[in-house]
Each structure stands twice: as C-alpha cells, then as structure tokens.
C-alpha cells in the first residue's frame, strides 16, 4: 500500500456496498478506476473488514452490468441487470464521446451530448430509487458552455442539474467546469468541480527533464479572462508569474454559435526567453489557443506547453500538426476523462494525462463518507513533486 493510501482515513463504515455503472463510451475509464479499487481494497487492512457493515467490501469487480437497448425508431430504455438495492452507486458518463453510434431507422447515428445525457437519465430511472445514494461523475459537464443568459435564450446546464437532482441524484462531480457558478442552480445538493493541475504538472515534468520552475524562467498564461482562476492557482502553487490574454470580439456577428474573435490582447510582464504554460479548461476547435501560442511565440517565448482538461479537437488535428511543425508550441497535454481518438494518442506532440487513479481516490473516499478536501486542493502533492524534480528525480508515473 502506498504512503498516500495509508494517510487516508478510510476506517469509517462505507455508505453502502460500492457499485459503478459506466454509461456507453465510458467503459475504459471505469475499468481503470475499478482496477485501482479492487487492488486497494484487497490490500487495505482494517479491523472492521469482516463485520456486517463491510459486507461486499472486497469484490473482483465493482462494475454493475447494465445496458440501453434501442428500438428501430432510435428510442431506448435503460436496464440494470444486477441488484442496486442499498448500493452506493456511481454513474460515469462522457457526454462528448461522439464515437458511439446507434441505428436510427436503418441509418447509423453518432451519439451527441444530448443522447448521452438522455441515457444517463434512463439508467437513473431504472434504479427506481432503490440505491442508497447516487453520485454522477460527469467529467465534461453537460451543456456547461451554456451557463449564463445574455439574451432571450435557454439555460441548459442549470436545467440539467436541477433535473438530475429531482430524479434522485445526491452528488454531482465534474472536472474543470466552464463556470463553477452554475452550481448555484442546485444550492442544497452536492456539486464538486475538480481540477487536473497536479496531473498536468506531473506529466509536464516527466515530458521535459530540463525545466527550470521559477519565476525567472517560466510563466503561466490564461488564454482569456474566464480562465484566470485556474491560471492563478497554477502560478501560485509553482511560484510563477501569470499573464493573460483577453479576446476582442465582433458582437455584430455570430459564427458557429458565438461572436467571432477579432484579436487577442496580452496583459502581463515580458515572456522573452521563458517557458510558457497555457492552461485552459478545453480545446474546442483549437483556433484560440493556437493564436495565443503564436502571439507569445512572437514575443520571444521559449518552450510552449498547452494544458487543457478536455481535448475536443472539433476541427480535427491538422492545424495542430502544422503549428507543431512550425514551432508554435512544444506539447499539448489533455486528460483521458473524455474520448480520445487513436490518431490523437499517436501524435508526437500529444501527452495523455491519466486521471483514473484520481477518480478512484474520489470514489473510494466518498464511499467511506470521508472528506475529499485534500483531493480538491493538491498543493502538498504538487510541492513534493516539484521539490523531487528539482533534485533530479522524476515523479512516479503511477503516483
């Protein structure tokens, strides 16, 4: 058992027997999380493990079988094939996984976020209120980009959160929510938005062995004003300066659902001869982040690392290939919390940040009804990893 596990207070009685149901397209992440949980609970020593309250604590798998068959019309129903009575249930869903398909009147239809969200509700409905507690782990928060009203328009994210709560969901865990204030729509229920800062820093140090992590040689960049909070956090824990771009938009036009960006204006100190960490919540088409990378490269920046929790790459990878070939950036780091196509994983410039162990920590700790505060603020782990790196030792890949 690792030192990290030994320091966690998991002697408390579990809320109930642990059960995990991955929705379609989220099976790989769930399997990785399950492997950690099975190993930890086999190794963990506890004087209470043989008591009735710990019944079913050690199992070969915590994944419960389910399926969502569809009719020829494309309509579907959720089915759970094992008992969930009294189970502390964790539902994993990746609403961005466009690789999943279903038949619609004889045509192959790719699943949209709406389809994934509807399937999530079908499984919750199939539970029928029999679970002891339901926690939804939705790394990319459904409709999180539609989090505020600027004209006569829908507030989809807030409606979705309220809908899940009304269906009996007790807690919602997401990662790097586009705007965490959306939790105000469900103020009496559990909502946590988790950052991947530690995983970015760890993988960055494993990717480049010659980084000088200090304010004279490195800087953190927020590509827009909305992402300042996450950039400030990373800059503070690493002891670096921070810079920011703000977007000048053309509010007279709407292109692809948004006002087009006219220019990126920079606010901050000199970036000359410094390594840059551009940190954001997502890469959508990639236009903005590549423009920011090019802008700071023109200002004399040295290496440029792009760190985002979600790599959607909605316009493909060609523009990133060209930007990498021209020296615009050095590496792109995103997590495996959402679907990653094979061609992305094969790119020389791409670094995959595995979040499965972190998710397993969250599930294991919550099942014991223990505080996850130290998981939400990994400052101590970051400081330890940086200190180790500065001594010439690389962080463990499985830390």
Short mmCIF file of C-alpha atoms in Angstrom, two decimals:
data_model
loop_
_atom_site.label_atom_id
_atom_site.label_comp_id
_atom_site.label_asym_id
_atom_site.label_seq_id
_atom_site.Cartn_x
_atom_site.Cartn_y
_atom_site.Cartn_z
CA UNK A 1 0.00 0.00 0.00
CA UNK A 2 1.38 3.41 -0.90
CA UNK A 3 2.10 6.14 1.61
CA UNK A 4 -0.72 8.18 0.08
CA UNK A 5 -3.28 5.45 0.81
CA UNK A 6 -2.03 4.86 4.35
CA UNK A 7 -2.51 8.54 5.23
CA UNK A 8 -6.17 8.48 4.13
CA UNK A 9 -8.64 7.89 6.94
CA UNK A 10 -10.78 5.15 5.43
CA UNK A 11 -11.61 3.31 8.66
CA UNK A 12 -15.13 4.71 8.53
CA UNK A 13 -18.04 2.47 7.60
CA UNK A 14 -18.91 2.65 3.88
CA UNK A 15 -22.18 4.35 3.00
CA UNK A 16 -23.20 1.10 1.32
CA UNK A 17 -21.79 -1.57 -0.96
CA UNK A 18 -19.95 0.14 -3.80
CA UNK A 19 -21.32 -0.06 -7.31
CA UNK A 20 -20.13 1.60 -10.54
CA UNK A 21 -22.17 1.85 -13.72
CA UNK A 22 -20.31 3.25 -16.75
CA UNK A 23 -22.52 4.67 -19.46
CA UNK A 24 -21.81 3.80 -23.08
CA UNK A 25 -18.43 5.15 -24.16
CA UNK A 26 -17.07 5.48 -20.62
CA UNK A 27 -16.15 1.81 -20.11
CA UNK A 28 -12.36 2.19 -20.47
CA UNK A 29 -12.11 4.83 -17.74
CA UNK A 30 -14.42 2.81 -15.49
CA UNK A 31 -12.28 -0.32 -15.93
CA UNK A 32 -9.15 1.59 -14.91
CA UNK A 33 -10.92 3.05 -11.87
CA UNK A 34 -12.26 -0.40 -10.96
CA UNK A 35 -8.78 -1.96 -11.14
CA UNK A 36 -7.46 0.53 -8.59
CA UNK A 37 -10.39 -0.01 -6.24
CA UNK A 38 -10.11 -3.80 -6.39
CA UNK A 39 -6.37 -3.67 -5.65
CA UNK A 40 -6.65 -1.13 -2.83
CA UNK A 41 -9.48 -2.91 -1.06
CA UNK A 42 -7.69 -6.24 -1.29
CA UNK A 43 -4.55 -4.75 0.26
CA UNK A 44 -6.17 -2.43 2.80
CA UNK A 45 -6.03 -3.60 6.40
CA UNK A 46 -8.95 -2.81 8.70
CA UNK A 47 -10.19 -4.42 11.88
CA UNK A 48 -13.75 -3.91 10.63
CA UNK A 49 -13.40 -5.60 7.23
CA UNK A 50 -15.12 -8.79 8.40
CA UNK A 51 -18.05 -7.00 10.01
CA UNK A 52 -21.55 -6.96 8.53
CA UNK A 53 -21.23 -3.23 7.76
CA UNK A 54 -18.35 -4.05 5.39
CA UNK A 55 -20.28 -6.78 3.57
CA UNK A 56 -19.26 -6.89 -0.08
CA UNK A 57 -16.31 -4.58 0.58
CA UNK A 58 -13.84 -6.80 -1.29
CA UNK A 59 -15.02 -7.96 -4.70
CA UNK A 60 -13.44 -8.91 -8.00
CA UNK A 61 -15.28 -6.05 -9.68
CA UNK A 62 -17.45 -3.14 -8.59
CA UNK A 63 -18.86 -2.56 -12.07
CA UNK A 64 -22.55 -3.45 -12.30
CA UNK A 65 -23.95 -4.75 -15.56
CA UNK A 66 -26.38 -2.55 -17.45
CA UNK A 67 -27.50 -1.95 -21.00
CA UNK A 68 -29.51 0.53 -23.02
CA UNK A 69 -31.17 -1.26 -25.95
CA UNK A 70 -32.77 0.79 -28.70
CA UNK A 71 -35.81 0.23 -30.82
CA UNK A 72 -35.65 0.60 -34.59
CA UNK A 73 -37.01 4.14 -34.25
CA UNK A 74 -33.94 5.14 -32.19
CA UNK A 75 -35.86 5.27 -28.92
CA UNK A 76 -34.27 3.45 -25.99
CA UNK A 77 -34.70 2.19 -22.44
CA UNK A 78 -32.26 1.78 -19.57
CA UNK A 79 -31.82 -1.64 -17.96
CA UNK A 80 -29.79 -2.59 -14.88
CA UNK A 81 -29.01 -6.30 -14.82
CA UNK A 82 -27.93 -6.60 -11.17
CA UNK A 83 -29.49 -5.59 -7.87
CA UNK A 84 -28.78 -2.00 -6.79
CA UNK A 85 -30.82 -2.10 -3.59
CA UNK A 86 -28.86 -0.33 -0.85
CA UNK A 87 -25.89 0.28 -3.17
CA UNK A 88 -23.76 3.44 -3.04
CA UNK A 89 -23.95 3.98 -6.79
CA UNK A 90 -21.52 5.91 -9.01
CA UNK A 91 -22.54 6.62 -12.62
CA UNK A 92 -19.77 7.58 -15.05
CA UNK A 93 -20.75 9.37 -18.25
CA UNK A 94 -18.78 11.01 -21.06
CA UNK A 95 -21.22 13.24 -22.90
CA UNK A 96 -18.62 14.18 -25.55
CA UNK A 97 -17.97 10.67 -26.88
CA UNK A 98 -19.01 11.04 -30.50
CA UNK A 99 -17.51 7.65 -31.46
CA UNK A 100 -20.55 5.80 -30.10
CA UNK A 101 -23.29 5.04 -32.63
CA UNK A 102 -26.80 3.59 -32.77
CA UNK A 103 -29.24 2.67 -35.51
CA UNK A 104 -31.92 5.22 -36.35
CA UNK A 105 -34.45 3.94 -38.88
CA UNK A 106 -31.70 1.95 -40.57
CA UNK A 107 -29.15 4.78 -40.52
CA UNK A 108 -26.04 4.90 -38.35
CA UNK A 109 -26.33 7.84 -35.99
CA UNK A 110 -23.44 9.16 -33.88
CA UNK A 111 -24.34 9.92 -30.27
CA UNK A 112 -24.47 13.59 -29.33
CA UNK A 113 -24.19 15.03 -25.80
CA UNK A 114 -28.00 15.06 -25.74
CA UNK A 115 -28.07 11.29 -26.40
CA UNK A 116 -25.54 10.55 -23.65
CA UNK A 117 -27.42 12.74 -21.18
CA UNK A 118 -30.70 11.05 -22.02
CA UNK A 119 -29.08 7.64 -21.47
CA UNK A 120 -27.86 8.83 -18.07
CA UNK A 121 -31.44 9.69 -17.11
CA UNK A 122 -32.61 6.29 -18.35
CA UNK A 123 -30.21 4.49 -16.02
CA UNK A 124 -31.18 6.72 -13.08
CA UNK A 125 -34.82 5.94 -13.85
CA UNK A 126 -34.02 2.21 -13.96
CA UNK A 127 -32.54 2.46 -10.44
CA UNK A 128 -36.05 3.34 -9.32
CA UNK A 129 -34.98 4.91 -6.05
CA UNK A 130 -33.59 1.62 -4.70
CA UNK A 131 -29.95 2.75 -4.39
CA UNK A 132 -28.79 4.17 -1.07
CA UNK A 133 -27.10 7.09 -2.77
CA UNK A 134 -26.46 8.12 -6.40
CA UNK A 135 -23.38 10.08 -7.42
CA UNK A 136 -22.98 11.16 -11.04
CA UNK A 137 -19.39 11.58 -12.22
CA UNK A 138 -19.64 13.67 -15.38
CA UNK A 139 -16.11 14.92 -16.22
CA UNK A 140 -17.29 17.23 -19.01
CA UNK A 141 -20.35 18.92 -17.54
CA UNK A 142 -23.28 18.63 -19.92
CA UNK A 143 -24.15 21.96 -21.58
CA UNK A 144 -21.59 23.74 -19.36
CA UNK A 145 -20.79 26.18 -22.17
CA UNK A 146 -24.38 27.42 -21.97
CA UNK A 147 -24.09 28.51 -18.36
CA UNK A 148 -25.42 32.06 -18.46
CA UNK A 149 -28.12 34.02 -20.23
CA UNK A 150 -27.09 37.01 -22.33
CA UNK A 151 -30.29 37.34 -24.36
CA UNK A 152 -33.61 35.51 -24.63
CA UNK A 153 -32.08 32.05 -24.62
CA UNK A 154 -32.15 28.79 -22.67
CA UNK A 155 -30.07 27.99 -19.59
CA UNK A 156 -29.42 24.36 -20.44
CA UNK A 157 -26.77 23.49 -17.84
CA UNK A 158 -28.80 24.78 -14.91
CA UNK A 159 -31.90 22.94 -16.14
CA UNK A 160 -29.93 19.69 -16.49
CA UNK A 161 -28.53 19.94 -12.96
CA UNK A 162 -31.97 20.59 -11.50
CA UNK A 163 -33.38 17.70 -13.50
CA UNK A 164 -30.77 15.25 -12.15
CA UNK A 165 -31.40 16.35 -8.57
CA UNK A 166 -35.16 15.91 -8.97
CA UNK A 167 -34.52 12.37 -10.25
CA UNK A 168 -32.73 11.48 -7.01
CA UNK A 169 -29.05 12.23 -7.68
CA UNK A 170 -27.32 13.18 -4.41
CA UNK A 171 -23.93 14.38 -5.68
CA UNK A 172 -22.54 15.58 -8.99
CA UNK A 173 -18.79 15.52 -9.60
CA UNK A 174 -17.36 17.24 -12.63
CA UNK A 175 -13.93 18.40 -13.73
CA UNK A 176 -12.94 21.96 -14.50
CA UNK A 177 -16.47 23.27 -15.02
CA UNK A 178 -16.58 26.05 -17.59
CA UNK A 179 -18.13 28.27 -14.94
CA UNK A 180 -18.41 26.74 -11.43
CA UNK A 181 -21.10 29.27 -10.52
CA UNK A 182 -23.60 27.09 -12.36
CA UNK A 183 -23.81 25.10 -9.10
CA UNK A 184 -25.94 27.97 -7.78
CA UNK A 185 -28.83 26.30 -9.60
CA UNK A 186 -28.74 23.43 -7.05
CA UNK A 187 -27.53 25.12 -3.84
CA UNK A 188 -28.85 22.41 -1.49
CA UNK A 189 -27.13 19.48 -3.22
CA UNK A 190 -23.58 18.22 -3.60
CA UNK A 191 -21.61 19.64 -6.51
CA UNK A 192 -17.83 19.44 -6.87
CA UNK A 193 -15.68 20.70 -9.72
CA UNK A 194 -12.21 19.16 -9.67
CA UNK A 195 -9.02 20.48 -11.26
CA UNK A 196 -6.33 18.42 -13.01
CA UNK A 197 -3.50 20.78 -12.02
CA UNK A 198 -1.38 18.14 -10.28
CA UNK A 199 -1.63 15.71 -13.21
CA UNK A 200 -0.60 18.46 -15.65
CA UNK A 201 2.44 19.42 -13.59
CA UNK A 202 3.45 15.79 -13.03
CA UNK A 203 3.24 14.87 -16.72
CA UNK A 204 4.94 18.11 -17.75
CA UNK A 205 7.93 17.24 -15.57
CA UNK A 206 8.02 13.71 -16.95
CA UNK A 207 7.86 15.02 -20.53
CA UNK A 208 10.64 17.61 -20.20
CA UNK A 209 13.55 16.88 -17.87
CA UNK A 210 15.17 20.30 -18.22
CA UNK A 211 12.54 22.71 -16.96
CA UNK A 212 13.55 25.50 -14.60
CA UNK A 213 10.47 26.00 -12.46
CA UNK A 214 10.88 29.52 -11.14
CA UNK A 215 9.59 33.00 -12.00
CA UNK A 216 12.74 33.88 -13.95
CA UNK A 217 12.37 31.02 -16.42
CA UNK A 218 8.69 30.09 -16.55
CA UNK A 219 5.27 31.73 -16.71
CA UNK A 220 1.61 30.65 -16.69
CA UNK A 221 -0.74 32.09 -19.32
CA UNK A 222 -4.53 32.28 -19.26
CA UNK A 223 -5.85 32.48 -22.85
CA UNK A 224 -8.89 34.52 -21.73
CA UNK A 225 -10.34 36.33 -18.76
CA UNK A 226 -12.72 33.47 -17.94
CA UNK A 227 -9.84 31.09 -17.18
CA UNK A 228 -7.92 33.34 -14.83
CA UNK A 229 -8.81 31.41 -11.67
CA UNK A 230 -7.20 28.14 -12.80
CA UNK A 231 -4.14 30.01 -14.14
CA UNK A 232 -3.74 31.95 -10.89
CA UNK A 233 -3.88 28.71 -8.90
CA UNK A 234 -1.21 27.00 -11.00
CA UNK A 235 1.00 30.11 -10.97
CA UNK A 236 0.69 30.43 -7.18
CA UNK A 237 1.48 26.79 -6.35
CA UNK A 238 4.51 26.86 -8.68
CA UNK A 239 5.66 30.32 -7.61
CA UNK A 240 5.44 31.77 -11.14
CA UNK A 241 4.20 34.98 -12.72
CA UNK A 242 0.97 34.96 -14.69
CA UNK A 243 -0.10 36.65 -17.90
CA UNK A 244 -3.48 36.86 -19.56
CA UNK A 245 -4.99 37.42 -22.99
CA UNK A 246 -8.40 38.93 -23.45
CA UNK A 247 -10.47 38.43 -26.56
CA UNK A 248 -11.73 41.33 -28.65
CA UNK A 249 -14.88 40.04 -30.31
CA UNK A 250 -17.13 41.23 -33.10
CA UNK A 251 -20.50 41.43 -31.37
CA UNK A 252 -22.28 42.34 -34.61
CA UNK A 253 -21.94 38.77 -35.96
CA UNK A 254 -22.50 35.22 -34.75
CA UNK A 255 -20.45 32.39 -36.29
CA UNK A 256 -20.89 28.76 -35.12
CA UNK A 257 -22.93 29.94 -32.14
CA UNK A 258 -20.52 32.61 -30.89
CA UNK A 259 -19.23 36.07 -31.66
CA UNK A 260 -16.01 35.74 -33.72
CA UNK A 261 -12.72 36.84 -32.14
CA UNK A 262 -11.09 39.87 -33.75
CA UNK A 263 -7.82 39.83 -31.80
CA UNK A 264 -6.10 38.51 -28.66
CA UNK A 265 -4.65 41.28 -26.48
CA UNK A 266 -1.95 40.42 -23.92
CA UNK A 267 -1.71 41.66 -20.34
CA UNK A 268 1.39 40.77 -18.35
CA UNK A 269 5.16 41.04 -17.98
CA UNK A 270 7.76 40.06 -20.58
CA UNK A 271 7.65 36.47 -21.82
CA UNK A 272 11.02 36.64 -23.58
CA UNK A 273 13.21 33.52 -23.10
CA UNK A 274 10.71 31.98 -20.71
CA UNK A 275 8.86 28.66 -20.93
CA UNK A 276 5.10 29.14 -21.12
CA UNK A 277 2.30 27.01 -19.69
CA UNK A 278 -1.01 27.90 -21.35
CA UNK A 279 -3.77 26.50 -19.14
CA UNK A 280 -7.47 26.31 -20.03
CA UNK A 281 -10.50 24.10 -19.48
CA UNK A 282 -10.86 22.83 -23.03
CA UNK A 283 -9.60 22.80 -26.57
CA UNK A 284 -12.63 23.02 -28.85
CA UNK A 285 -11.61 23.86 -32.41
CA UNK A 286 -8.18 24.97 -31.15
CA UNK A 287 -8.13 28.28 -33.01
CA UNK A 288 -7.94 30.46 -29.89
CA UNK A 289 -5.22 28.53 -28.10
CA UNK A 290 -3.06 28.31 -31.22
CA UNK A 291 -3.44 32.05 -31.81
CA UNK A 292 -2.39 32.67 -28.21
CA UNK A 293 0.59 30.33 -28.60
CA UNK A 294 1.64 32.10 -31.80
CA UNK A 295 1.27 35.51 -30.14
CA UNK A 296 3.55 34.68 -27.21
CA UNK A 297 5.99 32.94 -29.54
CA UNK A 298 6.28 36.21 -31.48
CA UNK A 299 7.03 37.93 -28.18
CA UNK A 300 10.11 35.74 -27.74
CA UNK A 301 8.82 32.88 -25.57
CA UNK A 302 10.91 29.72 -25.48
CA UNK A 303 9.01 26.44 -24.99
CA UNK A 304 5.20 26.48 -25.01
CA UNK A 305 3.10 23.83 -23.30
CA UNK A 306 -0.68 23.80 -23.72
CA UNK A 307 -2.54 22.18 -20.79
CA UNK A 308 -6.31 21.71 -21.02
CA UNK A 309 -8.56 19.30 -19.16
CA UNK A 310 -10.59 18.39 -22.23
CA UNK A 311 -9.23 17.95 -25.72
CA UNK A 312 -12.26 18.02 -28.03
CA UNK A 313 -10.39 18.94 -31.25
CA UNK A 314 -13.70 19.57 -33.00
CA UNK A 315 -12.00 20.75 -36.21
CA UNK A 316 -9.52 17.89 -36.42
CA UNK A 317 -5.78 17.68 -35.74
CA UNK A 318 -4.31 19.11 -38.95
CA UNK A 319 -3.94 22.66 -37.66
CA UNK A 320 -2.12 21.36 -34.59
CA UNK A 321 0.19 19.29 -36.78
CA UNK A 322 1.05 22.38 -38.82
CA UNK A 323 1.51 24.57 -35.74
CA UNK A 324 3.78 21.97 -34.14
CA UNK A 325 5.83 21.61 -37.32
CA UNK A 326 6.29 25.39 -37.45
CA UNK A 327 7.41 25.50 -33.81
CA UNK A 328 4.35 27.35 -32.46
CA UNK A 329 4.10 25.00 -29.46
CA UNK A 330 6.01 22.08 -27.97
CA UNK A 331 3.42 19.84 -26.32
CA UNK A 332 -0.34 19.60 -25.75
CA UNK A 333 -1.47 17.92 -22.54
CA UNK A 334 -5.08 16.82 -22.01
CA UNK A 335 -6.72 14.21 -19.81
CA UNK A 336 -8.33 10.85 -20.55
CA UNK A 337 -11.57 11.96 -18.87
CA UNK A 338 -13.23 12.16 -22.28
CA UNK A 339 -12.93 10.19 -25.51
CA UNK A 340 -9.52 10.26 -27.18
CA UNK A 341 -9.33 9.07 -30.79
CA UNK A 342 -6.48 6.74 -31.68
CA UNK A 343 -4.92 9.28 -34.06
CA UNK A 344 -4.63 11.80 -31.21
CA UNK A 345 -2.82 9.34 -28.93
CA UNK A 346 -0.34 8.64 -31.74
CA UNK A 347 0.66 12.29 -32.22
CA UNK A 348 4.24 13.15 -31.29
CA UNK A 349 3.15 16.44 -29.70
CA UNK A 350 0.43 14.92 -27.51
CA UNK A 351 0.78 13.95 -23.84
CA UNK A 352 -2.02 11.95 -22.22
CA UNK A 353 -2.69 12.70 -18.54
CA UNK A 354 -4.32 9.65 -16.94
CA UNK A 355 -6.95 10.66 -14.37
CA UNK A 356 -8.25 7.19 -13.49
CA UNK A 357 -6.33 6.92 -10.20
CA UNK A 358 -7.63 10.33 -9.12
CA UNK A 359 -11.21 9.33 -9.91
CA UNK A 360 -10.68 6.09 -7.98
CA UNK A 361 -9.49 8.11 -4.96
CA UNK A 362 -12.65 10.22 -5.14
CA UNK A 363 -14.94 7.18 -5.37
CA UNK A 364 -13.14 5.28 -2.60
CA UNK A 365 -13.14 8.25 -0.23
CA UNK A 366 -16.74 9.24 -0.87
CA UNK A 367 -17.91 5.67 -0.39
CA UNK A 368 -16.44 5.89 3.12
CA UNK A 369 -18.18 9.24 3.63
CA UNK A 370 -14.81 10.88 4.29
CA UNK A 371 -13.71 14.40 3.34
CA UNK A 372 -12.22 14.90 -0.12
CA UNK A 373 -10.85 18.37 0.66
CA UNK A 374 -7.23 17.28 0.24
CA UNK A 375 -8.08 15.77 -3.15
CA UNK A 376 -9.67 19.01 -4.31
CA UNK A 377 -6.58 21.04 -3.30
CA UNK A 378 -3.43 19.03 -4.21
CA UNK A 379 -0.98 21.79 -3.19
CA UNK A 380 1.05 19.48 -0.90
CA UNK A 381 1.45 16.84 -3.62
CA UNK A 382 2.48 19.50 -6.14
CA UNK A 383 5.10 20.95 -3.81
CA UNK A 384 6.52 17.50 -3.09
CA UNK A 385 6.66 16.60 -6.79
CA UNK A 386 8.37 19.89 -7.75
CA UNK A 387 10.91 19.53 -4.92
CA UNK A 388 11.66 16.00 -6.10
CA UNK A 389 12.03 17.19 -9.70
CA UNK A 390 14.45 19.96 -8.73
CA UNK A 391 16.65 17.32 -7.08
CA UNK A 392 16.81 15.43 -10.36
CA UNK A 393 14.16 12.77 -9.66
CA UNK A 394 11.13 12.36 -11.91
CA UNK A 395 7.66 11.89 -10.39
CA UNK A 396 6.40 8.31 -10.41
CA UNK A 397 4.11 7.67 -13.35
CA UNK A 398 1.55 6.00 -11.05
CA UNK A 399 1.81 8.49 -8.19
#
